[in-house]
mmCIF file of N, CA, C and O in Angstrom:
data_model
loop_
_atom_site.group_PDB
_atom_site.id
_atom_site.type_symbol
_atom_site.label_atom_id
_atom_site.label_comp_id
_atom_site.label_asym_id
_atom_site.label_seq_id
_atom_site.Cartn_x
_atom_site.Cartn_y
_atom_site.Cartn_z
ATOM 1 N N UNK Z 165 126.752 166.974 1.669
ATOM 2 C CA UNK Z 165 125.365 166.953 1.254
ATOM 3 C C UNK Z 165 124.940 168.356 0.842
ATOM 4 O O UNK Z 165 125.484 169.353 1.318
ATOM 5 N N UNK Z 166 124.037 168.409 0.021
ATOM 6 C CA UNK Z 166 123.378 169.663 -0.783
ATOM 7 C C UNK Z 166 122.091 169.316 -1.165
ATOM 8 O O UNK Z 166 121.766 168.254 -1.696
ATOM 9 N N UNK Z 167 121.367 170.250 -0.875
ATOM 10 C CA UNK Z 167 119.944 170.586 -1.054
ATOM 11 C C UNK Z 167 119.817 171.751 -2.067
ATOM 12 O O UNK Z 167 120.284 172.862 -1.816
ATOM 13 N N UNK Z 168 119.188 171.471 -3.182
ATOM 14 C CA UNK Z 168 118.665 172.106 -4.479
ATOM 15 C C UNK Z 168 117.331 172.223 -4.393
ATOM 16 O O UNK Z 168 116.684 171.316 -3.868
ATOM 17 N N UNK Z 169 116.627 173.519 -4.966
ATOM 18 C CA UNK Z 169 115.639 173.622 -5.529
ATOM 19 C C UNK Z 169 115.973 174.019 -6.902
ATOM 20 O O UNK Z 169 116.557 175.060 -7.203
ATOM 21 N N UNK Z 170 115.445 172.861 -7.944
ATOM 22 C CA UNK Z 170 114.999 173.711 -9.178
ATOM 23 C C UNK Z 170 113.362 173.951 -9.520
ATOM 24 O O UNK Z 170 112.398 173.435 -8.955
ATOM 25 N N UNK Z 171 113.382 174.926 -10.656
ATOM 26 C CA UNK Z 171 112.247 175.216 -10.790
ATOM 27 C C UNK Z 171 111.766 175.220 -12.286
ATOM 28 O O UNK Z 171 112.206 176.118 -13.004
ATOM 29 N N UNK Z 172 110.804 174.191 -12.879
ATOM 30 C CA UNK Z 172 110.194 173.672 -13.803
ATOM 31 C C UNK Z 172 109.213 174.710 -14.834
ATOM 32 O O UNK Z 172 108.474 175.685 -14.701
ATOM 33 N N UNK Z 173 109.518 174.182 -15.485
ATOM 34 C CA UNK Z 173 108.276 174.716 -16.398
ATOM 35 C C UNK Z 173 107.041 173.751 -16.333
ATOM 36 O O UNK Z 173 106.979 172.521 -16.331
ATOM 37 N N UNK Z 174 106.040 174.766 -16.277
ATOM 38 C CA UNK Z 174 104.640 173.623 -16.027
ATOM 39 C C UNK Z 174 104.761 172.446 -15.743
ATOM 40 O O UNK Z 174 105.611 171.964 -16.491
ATOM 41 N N UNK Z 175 104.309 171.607 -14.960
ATOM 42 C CA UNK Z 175 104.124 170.119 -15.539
ATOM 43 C C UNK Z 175 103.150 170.128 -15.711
ATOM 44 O O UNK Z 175 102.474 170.904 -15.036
ATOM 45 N N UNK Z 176 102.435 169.204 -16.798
ATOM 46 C CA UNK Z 176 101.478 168.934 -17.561
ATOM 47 C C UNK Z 176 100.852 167.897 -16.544
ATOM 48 O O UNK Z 176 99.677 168.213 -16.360
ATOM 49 N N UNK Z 177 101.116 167.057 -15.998
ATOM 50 C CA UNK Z 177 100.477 166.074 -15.225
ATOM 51 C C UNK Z 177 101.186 164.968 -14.267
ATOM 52 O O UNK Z 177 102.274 164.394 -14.307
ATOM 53 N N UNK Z 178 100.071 164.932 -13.389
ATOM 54 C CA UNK Z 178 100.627 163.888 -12.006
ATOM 55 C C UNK Z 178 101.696 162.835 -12.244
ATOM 56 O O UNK Z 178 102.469 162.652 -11.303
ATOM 57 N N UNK Z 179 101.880 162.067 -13.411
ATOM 58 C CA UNK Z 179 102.695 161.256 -13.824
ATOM 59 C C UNK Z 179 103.511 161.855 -14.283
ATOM 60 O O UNK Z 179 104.210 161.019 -14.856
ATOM 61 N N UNK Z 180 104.121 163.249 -14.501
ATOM 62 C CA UNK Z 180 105.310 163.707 -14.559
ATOM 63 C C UNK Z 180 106.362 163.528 -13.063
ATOM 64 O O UNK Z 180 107.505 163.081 -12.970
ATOM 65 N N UNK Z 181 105.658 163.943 -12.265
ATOM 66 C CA UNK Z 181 106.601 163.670 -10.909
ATOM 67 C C UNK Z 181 107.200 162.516 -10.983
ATOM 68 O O UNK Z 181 108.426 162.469 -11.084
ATOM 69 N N UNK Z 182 106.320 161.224 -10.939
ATOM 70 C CA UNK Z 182 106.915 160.008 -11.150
ATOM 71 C C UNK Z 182 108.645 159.703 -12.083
ATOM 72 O O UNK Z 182 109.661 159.024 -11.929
ATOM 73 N N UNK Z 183 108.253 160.404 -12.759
ATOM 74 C CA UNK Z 183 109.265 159.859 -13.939
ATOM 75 C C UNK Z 183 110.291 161.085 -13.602
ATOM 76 O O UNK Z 183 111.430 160.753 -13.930
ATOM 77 N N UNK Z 184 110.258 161.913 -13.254
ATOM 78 C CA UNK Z 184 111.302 162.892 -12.755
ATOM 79 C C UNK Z 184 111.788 162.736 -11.598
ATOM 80 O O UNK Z 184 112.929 162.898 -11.164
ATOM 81 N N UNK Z 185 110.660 162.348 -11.041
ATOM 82 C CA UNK Z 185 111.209 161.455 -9.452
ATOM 83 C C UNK Z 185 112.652 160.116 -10.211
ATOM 84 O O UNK Z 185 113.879 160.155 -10.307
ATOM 85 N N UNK Z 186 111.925 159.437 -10.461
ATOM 86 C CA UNK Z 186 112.607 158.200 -10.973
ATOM 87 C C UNK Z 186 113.642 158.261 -11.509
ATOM 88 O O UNK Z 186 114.545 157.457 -11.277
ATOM 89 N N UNK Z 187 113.744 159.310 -12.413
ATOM 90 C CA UNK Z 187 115.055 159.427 -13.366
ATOM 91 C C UNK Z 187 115.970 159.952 -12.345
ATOM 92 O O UNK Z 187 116.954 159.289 -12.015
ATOM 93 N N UNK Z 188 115.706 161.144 -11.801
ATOM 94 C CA UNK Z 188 116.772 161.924 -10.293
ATOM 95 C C UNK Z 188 117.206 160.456 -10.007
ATOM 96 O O UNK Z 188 118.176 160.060 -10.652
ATOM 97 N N UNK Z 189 116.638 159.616 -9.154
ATOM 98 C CA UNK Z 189 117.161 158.719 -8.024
ATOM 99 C C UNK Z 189 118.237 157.757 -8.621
ATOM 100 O O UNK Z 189 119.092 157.223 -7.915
ATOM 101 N N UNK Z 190 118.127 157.556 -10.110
ATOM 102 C CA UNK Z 190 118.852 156.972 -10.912
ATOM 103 C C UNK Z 190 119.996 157.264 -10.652
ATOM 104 O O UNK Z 190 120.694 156.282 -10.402
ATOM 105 N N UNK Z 191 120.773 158.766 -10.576
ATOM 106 C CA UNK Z 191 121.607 159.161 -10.292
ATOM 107 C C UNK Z 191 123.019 158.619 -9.316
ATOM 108 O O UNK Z 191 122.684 159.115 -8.240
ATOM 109 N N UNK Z 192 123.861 158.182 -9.139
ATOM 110 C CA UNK Z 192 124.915 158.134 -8.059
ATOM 111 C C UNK Z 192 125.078 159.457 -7.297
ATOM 112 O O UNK Z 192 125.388 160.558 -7.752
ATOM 113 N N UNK Z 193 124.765 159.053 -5.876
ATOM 114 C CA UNK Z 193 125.360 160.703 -4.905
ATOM 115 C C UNK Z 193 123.774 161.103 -4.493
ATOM 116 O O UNK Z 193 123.771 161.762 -3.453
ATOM 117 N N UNK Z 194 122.358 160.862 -5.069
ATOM 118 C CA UNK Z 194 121.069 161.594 -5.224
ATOM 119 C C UNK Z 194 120.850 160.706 -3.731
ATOM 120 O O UNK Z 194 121.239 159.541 -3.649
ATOM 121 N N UNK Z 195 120.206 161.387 -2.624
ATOM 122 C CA UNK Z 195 119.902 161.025 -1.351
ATOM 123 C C UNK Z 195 118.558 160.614 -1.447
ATOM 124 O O UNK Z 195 118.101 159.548 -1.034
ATOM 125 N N UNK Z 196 117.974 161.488 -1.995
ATOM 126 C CA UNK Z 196 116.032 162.057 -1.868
ATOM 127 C C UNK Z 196 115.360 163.314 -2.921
ATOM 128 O O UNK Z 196 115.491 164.532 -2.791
ATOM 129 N N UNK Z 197 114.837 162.785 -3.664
ATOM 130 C CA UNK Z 197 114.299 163.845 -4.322
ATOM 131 C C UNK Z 197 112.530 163.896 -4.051
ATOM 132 O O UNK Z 197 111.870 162.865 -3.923
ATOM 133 N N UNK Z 198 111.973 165.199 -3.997
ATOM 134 C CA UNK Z 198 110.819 165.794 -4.112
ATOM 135 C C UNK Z 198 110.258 166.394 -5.283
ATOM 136 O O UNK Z 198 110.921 167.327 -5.738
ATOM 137 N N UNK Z 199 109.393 166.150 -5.778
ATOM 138 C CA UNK Z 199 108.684 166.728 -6.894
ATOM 139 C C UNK Z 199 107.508 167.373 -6.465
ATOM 140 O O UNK Z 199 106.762 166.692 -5.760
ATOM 141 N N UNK Z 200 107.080 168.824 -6.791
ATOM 142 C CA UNK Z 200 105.965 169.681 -5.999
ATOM 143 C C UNK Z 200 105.406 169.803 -7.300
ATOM 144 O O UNK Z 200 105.816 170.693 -8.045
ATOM 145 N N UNK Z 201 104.447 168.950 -7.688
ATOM 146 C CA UNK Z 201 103.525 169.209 -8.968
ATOM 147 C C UNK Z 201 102.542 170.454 -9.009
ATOM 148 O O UNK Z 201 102.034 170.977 -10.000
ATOM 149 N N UNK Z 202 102.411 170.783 -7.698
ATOM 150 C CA UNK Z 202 101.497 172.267 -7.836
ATOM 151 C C UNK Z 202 102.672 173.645 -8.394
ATOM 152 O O UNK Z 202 102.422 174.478 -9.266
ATOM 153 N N UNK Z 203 104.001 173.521 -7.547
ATOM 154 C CA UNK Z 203 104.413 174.693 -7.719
ATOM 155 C C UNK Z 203 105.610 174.036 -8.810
ATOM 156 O O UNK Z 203 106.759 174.437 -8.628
ATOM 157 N N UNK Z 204 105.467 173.441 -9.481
ATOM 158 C CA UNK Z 204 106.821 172.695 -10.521
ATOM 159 C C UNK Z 204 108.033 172.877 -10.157
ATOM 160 O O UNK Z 204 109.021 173.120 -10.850
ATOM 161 N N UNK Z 205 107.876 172.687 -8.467
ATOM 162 C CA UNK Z 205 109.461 172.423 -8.163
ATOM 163 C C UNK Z 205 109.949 171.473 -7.726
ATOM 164 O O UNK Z 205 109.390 170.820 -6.844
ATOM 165 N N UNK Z 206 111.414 171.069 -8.359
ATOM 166 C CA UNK Z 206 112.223 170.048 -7.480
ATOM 167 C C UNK Z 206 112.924 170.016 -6.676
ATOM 168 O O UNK Z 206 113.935 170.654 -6.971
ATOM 169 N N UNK Z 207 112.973 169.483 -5.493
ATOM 170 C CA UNK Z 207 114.099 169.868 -4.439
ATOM 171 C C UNK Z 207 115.149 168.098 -4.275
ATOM 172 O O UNK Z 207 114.679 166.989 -4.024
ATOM 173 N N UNK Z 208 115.837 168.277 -4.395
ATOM 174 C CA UNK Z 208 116.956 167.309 -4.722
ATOM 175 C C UNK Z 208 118.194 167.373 -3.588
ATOM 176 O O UNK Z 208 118.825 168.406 -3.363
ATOM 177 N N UNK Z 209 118.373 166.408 -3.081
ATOM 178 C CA UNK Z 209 119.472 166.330 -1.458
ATOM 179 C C UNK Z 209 120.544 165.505 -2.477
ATOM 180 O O UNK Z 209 120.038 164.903 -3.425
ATOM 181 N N UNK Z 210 121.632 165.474 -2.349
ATOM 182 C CA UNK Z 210 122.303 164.946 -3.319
ATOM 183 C C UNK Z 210 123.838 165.295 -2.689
ATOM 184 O O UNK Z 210 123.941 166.350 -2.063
ATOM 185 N N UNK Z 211 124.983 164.467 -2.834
ATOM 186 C CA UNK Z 211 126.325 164.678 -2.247
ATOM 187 C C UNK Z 211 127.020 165.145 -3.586
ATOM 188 O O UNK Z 211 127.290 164.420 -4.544
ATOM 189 N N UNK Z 212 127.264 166.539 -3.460
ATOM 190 C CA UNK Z 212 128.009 166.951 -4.954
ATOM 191 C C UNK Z 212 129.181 166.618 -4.674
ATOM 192 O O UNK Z 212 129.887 167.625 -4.621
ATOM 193 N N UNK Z 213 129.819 165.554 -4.438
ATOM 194 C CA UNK Z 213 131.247 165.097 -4.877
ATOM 195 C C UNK Z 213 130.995 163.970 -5.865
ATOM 196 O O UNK Z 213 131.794 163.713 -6.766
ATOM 197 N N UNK Z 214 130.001 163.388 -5.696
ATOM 198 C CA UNK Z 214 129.377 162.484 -6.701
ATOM 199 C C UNK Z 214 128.518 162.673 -7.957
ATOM 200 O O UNK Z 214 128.484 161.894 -8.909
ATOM 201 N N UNK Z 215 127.815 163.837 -7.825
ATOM 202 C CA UNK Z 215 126.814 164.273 -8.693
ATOM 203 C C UNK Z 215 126.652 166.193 -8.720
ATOM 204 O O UNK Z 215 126.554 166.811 -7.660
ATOM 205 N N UNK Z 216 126.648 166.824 -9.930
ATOM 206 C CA UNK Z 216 126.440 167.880 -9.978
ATOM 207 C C UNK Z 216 125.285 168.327 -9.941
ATOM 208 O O UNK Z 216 124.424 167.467 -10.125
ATOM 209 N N UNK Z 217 124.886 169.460 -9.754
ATOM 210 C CA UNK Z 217 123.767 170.390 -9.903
ATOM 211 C C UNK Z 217 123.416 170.416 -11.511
ATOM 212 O O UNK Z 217 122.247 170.075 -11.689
ATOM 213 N N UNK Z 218 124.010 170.683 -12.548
ATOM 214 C CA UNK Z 218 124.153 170.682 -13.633
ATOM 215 C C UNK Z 218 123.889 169.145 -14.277
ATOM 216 O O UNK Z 218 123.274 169.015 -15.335
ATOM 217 N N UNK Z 219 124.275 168.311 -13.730
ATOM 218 C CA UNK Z 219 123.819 166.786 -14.165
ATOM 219 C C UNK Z 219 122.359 166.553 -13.949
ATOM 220 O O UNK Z 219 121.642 165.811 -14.621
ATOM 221 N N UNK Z 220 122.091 167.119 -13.157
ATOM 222 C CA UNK Z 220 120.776 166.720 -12.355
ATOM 223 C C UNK Z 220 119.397 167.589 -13.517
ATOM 224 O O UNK Z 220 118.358 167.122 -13.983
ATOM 225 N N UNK Z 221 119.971 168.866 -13.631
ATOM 226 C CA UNK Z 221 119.338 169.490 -14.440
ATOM 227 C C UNK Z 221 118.946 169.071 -15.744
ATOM 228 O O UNK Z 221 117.766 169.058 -16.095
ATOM 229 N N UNK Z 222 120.146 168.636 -16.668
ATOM 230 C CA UNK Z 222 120.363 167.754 -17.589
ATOM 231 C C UNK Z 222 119.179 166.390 -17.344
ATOM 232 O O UNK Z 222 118.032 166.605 -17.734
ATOM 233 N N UNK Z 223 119.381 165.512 -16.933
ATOM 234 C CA UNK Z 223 118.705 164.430 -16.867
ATOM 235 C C UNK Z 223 117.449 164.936 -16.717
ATOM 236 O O UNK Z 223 116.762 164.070 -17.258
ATOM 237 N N UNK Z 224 116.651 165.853 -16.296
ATOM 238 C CA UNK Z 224 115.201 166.670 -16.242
ATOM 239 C C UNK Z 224 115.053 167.027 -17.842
ATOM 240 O O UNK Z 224 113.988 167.003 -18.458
ATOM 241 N N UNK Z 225 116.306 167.355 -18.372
ATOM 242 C CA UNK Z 225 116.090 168.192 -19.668
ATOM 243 C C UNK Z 225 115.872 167.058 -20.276
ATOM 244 O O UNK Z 225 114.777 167.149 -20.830
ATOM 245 N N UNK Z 226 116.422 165.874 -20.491
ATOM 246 C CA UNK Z 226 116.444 164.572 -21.291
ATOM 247 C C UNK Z 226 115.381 163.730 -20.826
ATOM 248 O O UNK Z 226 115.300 162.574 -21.242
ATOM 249 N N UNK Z 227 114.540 164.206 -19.985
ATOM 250 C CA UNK Z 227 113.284 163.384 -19.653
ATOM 251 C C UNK Z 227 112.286 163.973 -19.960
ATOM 252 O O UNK Z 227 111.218 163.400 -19.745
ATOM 253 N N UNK Z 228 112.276 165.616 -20.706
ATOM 254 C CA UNK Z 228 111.521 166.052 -21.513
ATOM 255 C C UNK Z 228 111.134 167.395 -21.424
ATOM 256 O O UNK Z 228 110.390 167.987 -22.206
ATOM 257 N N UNK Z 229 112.076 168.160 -19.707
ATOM 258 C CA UNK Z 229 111.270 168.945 -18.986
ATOM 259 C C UNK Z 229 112.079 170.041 -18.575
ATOM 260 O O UNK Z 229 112.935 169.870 -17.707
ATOM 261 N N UNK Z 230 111.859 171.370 -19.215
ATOM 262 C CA UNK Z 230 112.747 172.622 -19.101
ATOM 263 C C UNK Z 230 112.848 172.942 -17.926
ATOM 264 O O UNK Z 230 111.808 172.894 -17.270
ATOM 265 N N UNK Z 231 114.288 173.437 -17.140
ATOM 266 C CA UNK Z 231 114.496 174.040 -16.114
ATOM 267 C C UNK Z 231 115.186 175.491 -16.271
ATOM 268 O O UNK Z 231 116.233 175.789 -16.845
ATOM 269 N N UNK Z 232 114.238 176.317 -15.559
ATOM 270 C CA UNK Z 232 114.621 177.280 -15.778
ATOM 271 C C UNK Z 232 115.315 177.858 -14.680
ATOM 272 O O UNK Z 232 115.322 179.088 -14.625
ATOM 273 N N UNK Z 233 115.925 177.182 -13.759
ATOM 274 C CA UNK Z 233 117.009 178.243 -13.059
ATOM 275 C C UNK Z 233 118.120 176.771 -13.120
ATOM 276 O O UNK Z 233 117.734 175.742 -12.565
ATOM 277 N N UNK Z 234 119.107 176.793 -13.636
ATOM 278 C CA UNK Z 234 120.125 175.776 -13.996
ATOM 279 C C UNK Z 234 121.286 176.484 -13.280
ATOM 280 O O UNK Z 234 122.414 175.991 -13.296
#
C-alpha cells in the first residue's frame, strides 16, 4: 500500500472533486481517494503493484486537470 499526495492546479468548482474522485476509484489497486477542494489536493491510498503513481496522474490529466508534482 501507498499513500500519494498530488497537487492540482486550481479547481474551478465543487463538482470537480466528484469526477476526480470517480475517475481515481475507477482504477484497479486504488483503495481510497480524497479530494481537498480548498487546497487542490489529492491524496490517493493505492497498492502500486497494481497501479502507478504516474497512471493515476494521467487519468487527472485526461479528466481535464493539471498536476503539478507528477
Amino acid at each position: 500500500m501507498m499513500l500519494i499526495t498530488l497537487k492540482l492546479e486550481q479547481l474551478g468548482c465543487p463538482s470537480c472533486v466528484k469526477k476526480i474522485e470517480s475517475g481515481i476509484k475507477q482504477q484497479a489497486g486504488v483503495h481510497a481517494v480524497e479530494v481537498l477542494f480548498n487546497s487542490s489536493k489529492v491524496k490517493v491510498d493505492f497498492n502500486e503493484k497494481e497501479v502507478s503513481r504516474e497512471t493515476i496522474a494521467s487519468v487527472i490529466e485526461k479528466l481535464g486537470y493539471t498536476v503539478k508534482n507528477r
